[in-house]
Amino acid sequence: MAWTDERIDQLKTMWEKGMTASQIADELGGVSRNAVIGKAHRLGLQSRPSPVKDKEGKAPAPKKAAPPPRRAEPAPAPVQHTPKPAAPAPQAAPKPAPAPAGTAPLAPRDPSEPVLRSIGPGGFLRQGPGDQQAPIPPAPPRRLVPAKPSADIAGKTTLLDLNDRICKWPLGHPGEPDFHFCGDPVNPGFPYCVAHCGHAYQAQLPRRDRRPPPPMPFGGPRVR
DNA sequence: CCCTGATTCGC
DNA sequence: GCGAATCAGG
């Protein structure tokens, strides 16, 4: 079975809908679950909750050691028949002594220990598992006030002032503090005022009368 | 064992 | 580019 545009589309839709690869393969027919997964990845679809792969930043408690190469790899250096080293080191990190009987079963957290918690969208702290009350937002709410425009462009036509009735001819260069736009009333039907239309639109001359273009002002367009 | 998705790699 | 084989967690 070939991956026609139509079948690819079905795959995308079903995948994004949350169907499992098996279901999709079943629905499409003629392909295996693996084929569906392989295709999905090749299409760039990806990162659906996988049972085996979504761990990151969690307590690294590897049950098994580092994953060995699955395919035959160059064999490790031949092991000499040396005497086996001693048994692995004992306790790497001794646990703190258990709380003495009588203290609260739910031991309060050591304040000196930094608390790791995730940051939600917008920078808000997320509720931790043991938290009894909502964490305090990082910054107290304040009224948001528009930033004061730079004095350099006071009274000038900025990007935000542009509309279809004023001349959009740029004066200065983007990024410069006094960059602004002409702002005069437009020549009706054009984006510029009459004067700047004269710059923007030139009569088409007969080919033989064309002059080579004059050098650009200020040494030409800026290159960063 | 079943399921899942991820990954590798010969074709 | 394709997908079987394989891995690894639930």
PDB file of C-alpha atoms (C1' of nucleotides) in Angstrom:
ATOM      1  CA  MET A   1       0.000   0.000   0.000  1.00  0.00           C
ATOM      2  CA  ALA A   2       1.305   3.396  -0.891  1.00  0.00           C
ATOM      3  CA  TRP A   3       0.960   6.542   1.120  1.00  0.00           C
ATOM      4  CA  THR A   4      -1.302   8.558  -1.094  1.00  0.00           C
ATOM      5  CA  ASP A   5      -2.108  12.124  -0.178  1.00  0.00           C
ATOM      6  CA  GLU A   6      -5.494  10.974   0.908  1.00  0.00           C
ATOM      7  CA  ARG A   7      -4.205   8.286   3.200  1.00  0.00           C
ATOM      8  CA  ILE A   8      -1.631  10.654   4.650  1.00  0.00           C
ATOM      9  CA  ASP A   9      -4.415  13.056   5.391  1.00  0.00           C
ATOM     10  CA  GLN A  10      -6.423  10.391   7.139  1.00  0.00           C
ATOM     11  CA  LEU A  11      -3.385   9.454   9.141  1.00  0.00           C
ATOM     12  CA  LYS A  12      -2.791  13.030  10.216  1.00  0.00           C
ATOM     13  CA  THR A  13      -6.375  13.530  11.217  1.00  0.00           C
ATOM     14  CA  MET A  14      -6.650  10.337  13.171  1.00  0.00           C
ATOM     15  CA  TRP A  15      -3.277  10.807  14.806  1.00  0.00           C
ATOM     16  CA  GLU A  16      -4.123  14.289  15.957  1.00  0.00           C
ATOM     17  CA  LYS A  17      -7.483  13.047  17.124  1.00  0.00           C
ATOM     18  CA  GLY A  18      -5.691  10.808  19.537  1.00  0.00           C
ATOM     19  CA  MET A  19      -6.340   7.438  18.007  1.00  0.00           C
ATOM     20  CA  THR A  20      -3.717   4.836  18.677  1.00  0.00           C
ATOM     21  CA  ALA A  21      -1.432   3.690  15.947  1.00  0.00           C
ATOM     22  CA  SER A  22      -3.119   0.311  15.931  1.00  0.00           C
ATOM     23  CA  GLN A  23      -6.529   1.827  15.437  1.00  0.00           C
ATOM     24  CA  ILE A  24      -5.270   3.996  12.638  1.00  0.00           C
ATOM     25  CA  ALA A  25      -3.535   1.129  10.926  1.00  0.00           C
ATOM     26  CA  ASP A  26      -6.679  -0.898  11.300  1.00  0.00           C
ATOM     27  CA  GLU A  27      -8.821   1.856   9.851  1.00  0.00           C
ATOM     28  CA  LEU A  28      -6.567   2.576   6.922  1.00  0.00           C
ATOM     29  CA  GLY A  29      -5.975  -1.031   6.162  1.00  0.00           C
ATOM     30  CA  GLY A  30      -3.038  -2.493   4.377  1.00  0.00           C
ATOM     31  CA  VAL A  31      -0.514  -1.106   6.811  1.00  0.00           C
ATOM     32  CA  SER A  32       0.883  -2.202  10.092  1.00  0.00           C
ATOM     33  CA  ARG A  33       0.896  -0.315  13.331  1.00  0.00           C
ATOM     34  CA  ASN A  34       4.609   0.212  12.899  1.00  0.00           C
ATOM     35  CA  ALA A  35       4.094   1.605   9.448  1.00  0.00           C
ATOM     36  CA  VAL A  36       1.688   4.143  10.856  1.00  0.00           C
ATOM     37  CA  ILE A  37       4.069   5.184  13.595  1.00  0.00           C
ATOM     38  CA  GLY A  38       6.967   5.372  11.215  1.00  0.00           C
ATOM     39  CA  LYS A  39       4.999   7.484   8.791  1.00  0.00           C
ATOM     40  CA  ALA A  40       3.710   9.738  11.518  1.00  0.00           C
ATOM     41  CA  HIS A  41       7.224  10.481  12.630  1.00  0.00           C
ATOM     42  CA  ARG A  42       8.440  11.046   9.140  1.00  0.00           C
ATOM     43  CA  LEU A  43       5.602  13.519   8.671  1.00  0.00           C
ATOM     44  CA  GLY A  44       6.750  15.437  11.670  1.00  0.00           C
ATOM     45  CA  LEU A  45       3.748  14.474  13.754  1.00  0.00           C
ATOM     46  CA  GLN A  46       5.163  13.459  17.007  1.00  0.00           C
ATOM     47  CA  SER A  47       5.264  13.624  20.686  1.00  0.00           C
ATOM     48  CA  ARG A  48       2.123  11.984  21.715  1.00  0.00           C
ATOM     49  CA  PRO A  49       2.188  10.653  25.217  1.00  0.00           C
ATOM     50  CA  SER A  50       4.239   7.570  24.935  1.00  0.00           C
ATOM     51  CA  PRO A  51       4.372   5.047  27.703  1.00  0.00           C
ATOM     52  CA  VAL A  52       8.078   4.704  27.403  1.00  0.00           C
ATOM     53  CA  LYS A  53       9.230   8.142  26.476  1.00  0.00           C
ATOM     54  CA  ASP A  54       8.118  11.147  28.399  1.00  0.00           C
ATOM     55  CA  LYS A  55      10.518  11.146  31.256  1.00  0.00           C
ATOM     56  CA  GLU A  56      12.696  14.179  31.578  1.00  0.00           C
ATOM     57  CA  GLY A  57      13.646  16.052  34.626  1.00  0.00           C
ATOM     58  CA  LYS A  58      12.238  13.402  36.881  1.00  0.00           C
ATOM     59  CA  ALA A  59      14.184  11.667  39.534  1.00  0.00           C
ATOM     60  CA  PRO A  60      16.713   9.628  37.640  1.00  0.00           C
ATOM     61  CA  ALA A  61      15.993   6.283  39.179  1.00  0.00           C
ATOM     62  CA  PRO A  62      17.184   3.993  36.444  1.00  0.00           C
ATOM     63  CA  LYS A  63      16.056   0.479  37.081  1.00  0.00           C
ATOM     64  CA  LYS A  64      18.366  -0.676  34.374  1.00  0.00           C
ATOM     65  CA  ALA A  65      21.705   0.699  33.424  1.00  0.00           C
ATOM     66  CA  ALA A  66      22.339   2.814  30.384  1.00  0.00           C
ATOM     67  CA  PRO A  67      20.709   1.359  27.291  1.00  0.00           C
ATOM     68  CA  PRO A  68      23.152  -0.910  25.556  1.00  0.00           C
ATOM     69  CA  PRO A  69      23.384  -0.725  21.804  1.00  0.00           C
ATOM     70  CA  ARG A  70      20.690  -2.914  20.410  1.00  0.00           C
ATOM     71  CA  ARG A  71      22.451  -3.766  17.193  1.00  0.00           C
ATOM     72  CA  ALA A  72      25.733  -5.519  17.195  1.00  0.00           C
ATOM     73  CA  GLU A  73      28.314  -2.948  18.061  1.00  0.00           C
ATOM     74  CA  PRO A  74      32.016  -3.293  18.008  1.00  0.00           C
ATOM     75  CA  ALA A  75      32.686  -5.550  20.896  1.00  0.00           C
ATOM     76  CA  PRO A  76      34.022  -3.895  23.980  1.00  0.00           C
ATOM     77  CA  ALA A  77      37.684  -4.170  24.648  1.00  0.00           C
ATOM     78  CA  PRO A  78      38.544  -7.743  25.292  1.00  0.00           C
ATOM     79  CA  VAL A  79      38.401  -8.322  28.963  1.00  0.00           C
ATOM     80  CA  GLN A  80      41.602  -9.554  30.350  1.00  0.00           C
ATOM     81  CA  HIS A  81      41.443 -12.286  32.834  1.00  0.00           C
ATOM     82  CA  THR A  82      42.149  -9.975  35.668  1.00  0.00           C
ATOM     83  CA  PRO A  83      40.877 -10.627  39.123  1.00  0.00           C
ATOM     84  CA  LYS A  84      37.473  -9.159  39.634  1.00  0.00           C
ATOM     85  CA  PRO A  85      37.474  -5.900  41.505  1.00  0.00           C
ATOM     86  CA  ALA A  86      35.887  -5.781  44.865  1.00  0.00           C
ATOM     87  CA  ALA A  87      32.162  -5.561  45.339  1.00  0.00           C
ATOM     88  CA  PRO A  88      30.489  -2.291  44.318  1.00  0.00           C
ATOM     89  CA  ALA A  89      30.692   0.579  46.706  1.00  0.00           C
ATOM     90  CA  PRO A  90      28.285   0.448  49.594  1.00  0.00           C
ATOM     91  CA  GLN A  91      25.721   3.139  50.291  1.00  0.00           C
ATOM     92  CA  ALA A  92      26.386   6.099  48.094  1.00  0.00           C
ATOM     93  CA  ALA A  93      24.021   8.436  49.863  1.00  0.00           C
ATOM     94  CA  PRO A  94      23.140   7.541  53.398  1.00  0.00           C
ATOM     95  CA  LYS A  95      19.591   8.403  54.188  1.00  0.00           C
ATOM     96  CA  PRO A  96      18.863  10.857  56.937  1.00  0.00           C
ATOM     97  CA  ALA A  97      17.847   9.161  60.114  1.00  0.00           C
ATOM     98  CA  PRO A  98      14.137   8.446  60.283  1.00  0.00           C
ATOM     99  CA  ALA A  99      12.110  10.867  62.323  1.00  0.00           C
ATOM    100  CA  PRO A 100      11.902   9.816  65.922  1.00  0.00           C
ATOM    101  CA  ALA A 101       8.609   8.371  67.032  1.00  0.00           C
ATOM    102  CA  GLY A 102       6.144  10.932  68.283  1.00  0.00           C
ATOM    103  CA  THR A 103       6.835  13.540  65.661  1.00  0.00           C
ATOM    104  CA  ALA A 104       4.280  14.296  63.070  1.00  0.00           C
ATOM    105  CA  PRO A 105       4.025  11.494  60.533  1.00  0.00           C
ATOM    106  CA  LEU A 106       3.913  14.030  57.757  1.00  0.00           C
ATOM    107  CA  ALA A 107       7.309  15.494  58.383  1.00  0.00           C
ATOM    108  CA  PRO A 108       7.471  19.148  57.437  1.00  0.00           C
ATOM    109  CA  ARG A 109       9.846  19.907  54.688  1.00  0.00           C
ATOM    110  CA  ASP A 110      13.272  21.107  55.565  1.00  0.00           C
ATOM    111  CA  PRO A 111      13.121  24.819  54.759  1.00  0.00           C
ATOM    112  CA  SER A 112      16.737  24.888  53.742  1.00  0.00           C
ATOM    113  CA  GLU A 113      16.053  22.376  51.032  1.00  0.00           C
ATOM    114  CA  PRO A 114      15.205  24.061  47.754  1.00  0.00           C
ATOM    115  CA  VAL A 115      11.825  23.123  46.416  1.00  0.00           C
ATOM    116  CA  LEU A 116      11.661  22.214  42.795  1.00  0.00           C
ATOM    117  CA  ARG A 117       8.462  23.104  41.109  1.00  0.00           C
ATOM    118  CA  SER A 118       7.344  23.648  37.595  1.00  0.00           C
ATOM    119  CA  ILE A 119       6.474  26.958  36.106  1.00  0.00           C
ATOM    120  CA  GLY A 120       3.188  27.210  34.277  1.00  0.00           C
ATOM    121  CA  PRO A 121       2.341  29.343  31.304  1.00  0.00           C
ATOM    122  CA  GLY A 122       2.637  32.969  32.168  1.00  0.00           C
ATOM    123  CA  GLY A 123       5.277  32.304  34.749  1.00  0.00           C
ATOM    124  CA  PHE A 124       2.938  31.256  37.497  1.00  0.00           C
ATOM    125  CA  LEU A 125       4.103  28.712  39.972  1.00  0.00           C
ATOM    126  CA  ARG A 126       2.215  25.474  39.896  1.00  0.00           C
ATOM    127  CA  GLN A 127       0.647  23.899  42.886  1.00  0.00           C
ATOM    128  CA  GLY A 128       2.938  21.308  44.296  1.00  0.00           C
ATOM    129  CA  PRO A 129       1.697  17.959  45.475  1.00  0.00           C
ATOM    130  CA  GLY A 130       2.106  18.777  49.139  1.00  0.00           C
ATOM    131  CA  ASP A 131       1.118  22.409  49.006  1.00  0.00           C
ATOM    132  CA  GLN A 132      -1.758  23.332  51.247  1.00  0.00           C
ATOM    133  CA  GLN A 133      -2.482  26.642  49.642  1.00  0.00           C
ATOM    134  CA  ALA A 134      -1.927  28.295  46.364  1.00  0.00           C
ATOM    135  CA  PRO A 135       1.610  29.490  45.853  1.00  0.00           C
ATOM    136  CA  ILE A 136       2.115  33.200  45.840  1.00  0.00           C
ATOM    137  CA  PRO A 137       2.466  34.583  42.326  1.00  0.00           C
ATOM    138  CA  PRO A 138       5.899  35.887  41.585  1.00  0.00           C
ATOM    139  CA  ALA A 139       4.801  39.483  41.258  1.00  0.00           C
ATOM    140  CA  PRO A 140       1.872  41.276  42.824  1.00  0.00           C
ATOM    141  CA  PRO A 141      -0.766  42.254  40.331  1.00  0.00           C
ATOM    142  CA  ARG A 142      -0.323  45.732  39.053  1.00  0.00           C
ATOM    143  CA  ARG A 143      -2.212  47.718  36.552  1.00  0.00           C
ATOM    144  CA  LEU A 144      -0.509  47.537  33.210  1.00  0.00           C
ATOM    145  CA  VAL A 145       0.189  50.921  31.730  1.00  0.00           C
ATOM    146  CA  PRO A 146       1.396  51.564  28.232  1.00  0.00           C
ATOM    147  CA  ALA A 147       5.055  52.400  28.132  1.00  0.00           C
ATOM    148  CA  LYS A 148       5.805  56.019  27.505  1.00  0.00           C
ATOM    149  CA  PRO A 149       6.930  56.513  23.943  1.00  0.00           C
ATOM    150  CA  SER A 150      10.408  57.788  23.461  1.00  0.00           C
ATOM    151  CA  ALA A 151      10.712  61.545  23.388  1.00  0.00           C
ATOM    152  CA  ASP A 152      12.455  61.164  20.067  1.00  0.00           C
ATOM    153  CA  ILE A 153       9.291  60.156  18.316  1.00  0.00           C
ATOM    154  CA  ALA A 154       6.915  62.431  20.179  1.00  0.00           C
ATOM    155  CA  GLY A 155       4.568  63.912  17.643  1.00  0.00           C
ATOM    156  CA  LYS A 156       5.883  61.641  14.909  1.00  0.00           C
ATOM    157  CA  THR A 157       3.929  59.077  12.983  1.00  0.00           C
ATOM    158  CA  THR A 158       4.886  55.649  14.343  1.00  0.00           C
ATOM    159  CA  LEU A 159       4.113  52.232  13.010  1.00  0.00           C
ATOM    160  CA  LEU A 160       1.067  52.060  15.238  1.00  0.00           C
ATOM    161  CA  ASP A 161      -0.291  55.264  13.787  1.00  0.00           C
ATOM    162  CA  LEU A 162      -0.366  53.968  10.257  1.00  0.00           C
ATOM    163  CA  ASN A 163      -3.684  53.672   8.485  1.00  0.00           C
ATOM    164  CA  ASP A 164      -4.860  53.844   4.921  1.00  0.00           C
ATOM    165  CA  ARG A 165      -5.336  57.587   4.948  1.00  0.00           C
ATOM    166  CA  ILE A 166      -1.863  58.741   5.834  1.00  0.00           C
ATOM    167  CA  CYS A 167       1.401  58.539   3.983  1.00  0.00           C
ATOM    168  CA  LYS A 168       3.456  55.491   4.904  1.00  0.00           C
ATOM    169  CA  TRP A 169       6.707  56.807   3.509  1.00  0.00           C
ATOM    170  CA  PRO A 170       9.413  55.886   5.991  1.00  0.00           C
ATOM    171  CA  LEU A 171      11.756  58.534   7.307  1.00  0.00           C
ATOM    172  CA  GLY A 172      14.962  57.347   8.826  1.00  0.00           C
ATOM    173  CA  HIS A 173      15.707  53.663   9.247  1.00  0.00           C
ATOM    174  CA  PRO A 174      14.015  50.954  11.264  1.00  0.00           C
ATOM    175  CA  GLY A 175      15.701  50.494  14.591  1.00  0.00           C
ATOM    176  CA  GLU A 176      16.789  54.071  14.889  1.00  0.00           C
ATOM    177  CA  PRO A 177      15.184  55.955  17.736  1.00  0.00           C
ATOM    178  CA  ASP A 178      13.625  58.602  15.528  1.00  0.00           C
ATOM    179  CA  PHE A 179      12.415  56.253  12.828  1.00  0.00           C
ATOM    180  CA  HIS A 180       8.907  57.270  11.809  1.00  0.00           C
ATOM    181  CA  PHE A 181       6.624  57.711   8.862  1.00  0.00           C
ATOM    182  CA  CYS A 182       5.640  60.745   6.807  1.00  0.00           C
ATOM    183  CA  GLY A 183       2.061  60.843   8.029  1.00  0.00           C
ATOM    184  CA  ASP A 184       0.755  63.416   5.537  1.00  0.00           C
ATOM    185  CA  PRO A 185      -2.628  62.780   3.908  1.00  0.00           C
ATOM    186  CA  VAL A 186      -2.295  60.237   1.151  1.00  0.00           C
ATOM    187  CA  ASN A 187      -2.677  60.792  -2.528  1.00  0.00           C
ATOM    188  CA  PRO A 188      -6.072  59.025  -2.832  1.00  0.00           C
ATOM    189  CA  GLY A 189      -5.604  55.470  -4.027  1.00  0.00           C
ATOM    190  CA  PHE A 190      -1.937  55.369  -3.068  1.00  0.00           C
ATOM    191  CA  PRO A 191      -0.145  54.548   0.151  1.00  0.00           C
ATOM    192  CA  TYR A 192       1.880  57.752   0.034  1.00  0.00           C
ATOM    193  CA  CYS A 193       1.246  61.463  -0.083  1.00  0.00           C
ATOM    194  CA  VAL A 194       1.557  63.268  -3.399  1.00  0.00           C
ATOM    195  CA  ALA A 195       5.159  64.236  -2.800  1.00  0.00           C
ATOM    196  CA  HIS A 196       6.257  60.730  -1.874  1.00  0.00           C
ATOM    197  CA  CYS A 197       4.264  59.222  -4.712  1.00  0.00           C
ATOM    198  CA  GLY A 198       6.598  61.229  -6.865  1.00  0.00           C
ATOM    199  CA  HIS A 199       9.455  59.264  -5.359  1.00  0.00           C
ATOM    200  CA  ALA A 200       7.751  55.923  -5.358  1.00  0.00           C
ATOM    201  CA  TYR A 201       6.300  55.935  -8.850  1.00  0.00           C
ATOM    202  CA  GLN A 202       8.327  56.918 -11.884  1.00  0.00           C
ATOM    203  CA  ALA A 203       7.139  57.140 -15.427  1.00  0.00           C
ATOM    204  CA  GLN A 204       8.252  54.275 -17.580  1.00  0.00           C
ATOM    205  CA  LEU A 205      10.825  55.598 -20.032  1.00  0.00           C
ATOM    206  CA  PRO A 206      11.557  54.073 -23.400  1.00  0.00           C
ATOM    207  CA  ARG A 207      14.217  51.455 -23.045  1.00  0.00           C
ATOM    208  CA  ARG A 208      16.873  53.399 -24.874  1.00  0.00           C
ATOM    209  CA  ASP A 209      16.381  56.430 -22.661  1.00  0.00           C
ATOM    210  CA  ARG A 210      16.826  54.624 -19.380  1.00  0.00           C
ATOM    211  CA  ARG A 211      19.706  55.725 -17.260  1.00  0.00           C
ATOM    212  CA  PRO A 212      21.590  53.450 -15.012  1.00  0.00           C
ATOM    213  CA  PRO A 213      20.141  53.788 -11.528  1.00  0.00           C
ATOM    214  CA  PRO A 214      21.736  56.540  -9.472  1.00  0.00           C
ATOM    215  CA  PRO A 215      23.782  55.466  -6.476  1.00  0.00           C
ATOM    216  CA  MET A 216      21.701  54.772  -3.432  1.00  0.00           C
ATOM    217  CA  PRO A 217      21.688  57.492  -0.804  1.00  0.00           C
ATOM    218  CA  PHE A 218      23.828  56.913   2.251  1.00  0.00           C
ATOM    219  CA  GLY A 219      25.758  54.183   0.585  1.00  0.00           C
ATOM    220  CA  GLY A 220      22.838  51.927  -0.062  1.00  0.00           C
ATOM    221  CA  PRO A 221      20.707  49.668   2.059  1.00  0.00           C
ATOM    222  CA  ARG A 222      22.019  48.756   5.430  1.00  0.00           C
ATOM    223  CA  VAL A 223      23.501  45.380   5.883  1.00  0.00           C
ATOM    224  CA  ARG A 224      23.588  43.789   9.279  1.00  0.00           C
TER     225      ARG A 224
ATOM    226  C1'  DC B   1       1.113 -11.630  28.021  1.00  0.00           C
ATOM    227  C1'  DC B   2      -1.361  -7.813  26.301  1.00  0.00           C
ATOM    228  C1'  DC B   3      -1.145  -2.886  25.031  1.00  0.00           C
ATOM    229  C1'  DT B   4       1.332   1.543  23.810  1.00  0.00           C
ATOM    230  C1'  DG B   5       4.808   4.777  21.019  1.00  0.00           C
ATOM    231  C1'  DA B   6       9.973   5.359  19.851  1.00  0.00           C
ATOM    232  C1'  DT B   7      13.833   4.086  17.473  1.00  0.00           C
ATOM    233  C1'  DT B   8      16.930   1.807  14.416  1.00  0.00           C
ATOM    234  C1'  DC B   9      18.421   0.367  10.094  1.00  0.00           C
ATOM    235  C1'  DG B  10      18.295  -2.787   5.943  1.00  0.00           C
ATOM    236  C1'  DC B  11      15.982  -2.302   1.990  1.00  0.00           C
TER     237       DC B  11
ATOM    238  C1'  DG C   1      10.900   6.886   2.140  1.00  0.00           C
ATOM    239  C1'  DC C   2       9.279   2.647   4.003  1.00  0.00           C
ATOM    240  C1'  DG C   3       8.329  -0.579   7.713  1.00  0.00           C
ATOM    241  C1'  DA C   4       9.828  -4.909  10.369  1.00  0.00           C
ATOM    242  C1'  DA C   5      12.292  -5.671  14.360  1.00  0.00           C
ATOM    243  C1'  DT C   6      13.190  -4.289  18.561  1.00  0.00           C
ATOM    244  C1'  DC C   7      13.009  -1.681  22.826  1.00  0.00           C
ATOM    245  C1'  DA C   8      10.809  -0.193  26.950  1.00  0.00           C
ATOM    246  C1'  DG C   9       6.954   1.454  30.022  1.00  0.00           C
ATOM    247  C1'  DG C  10       2.049   0.573  31.507  1.00  0.00           C
TER     248       DG C  10
END
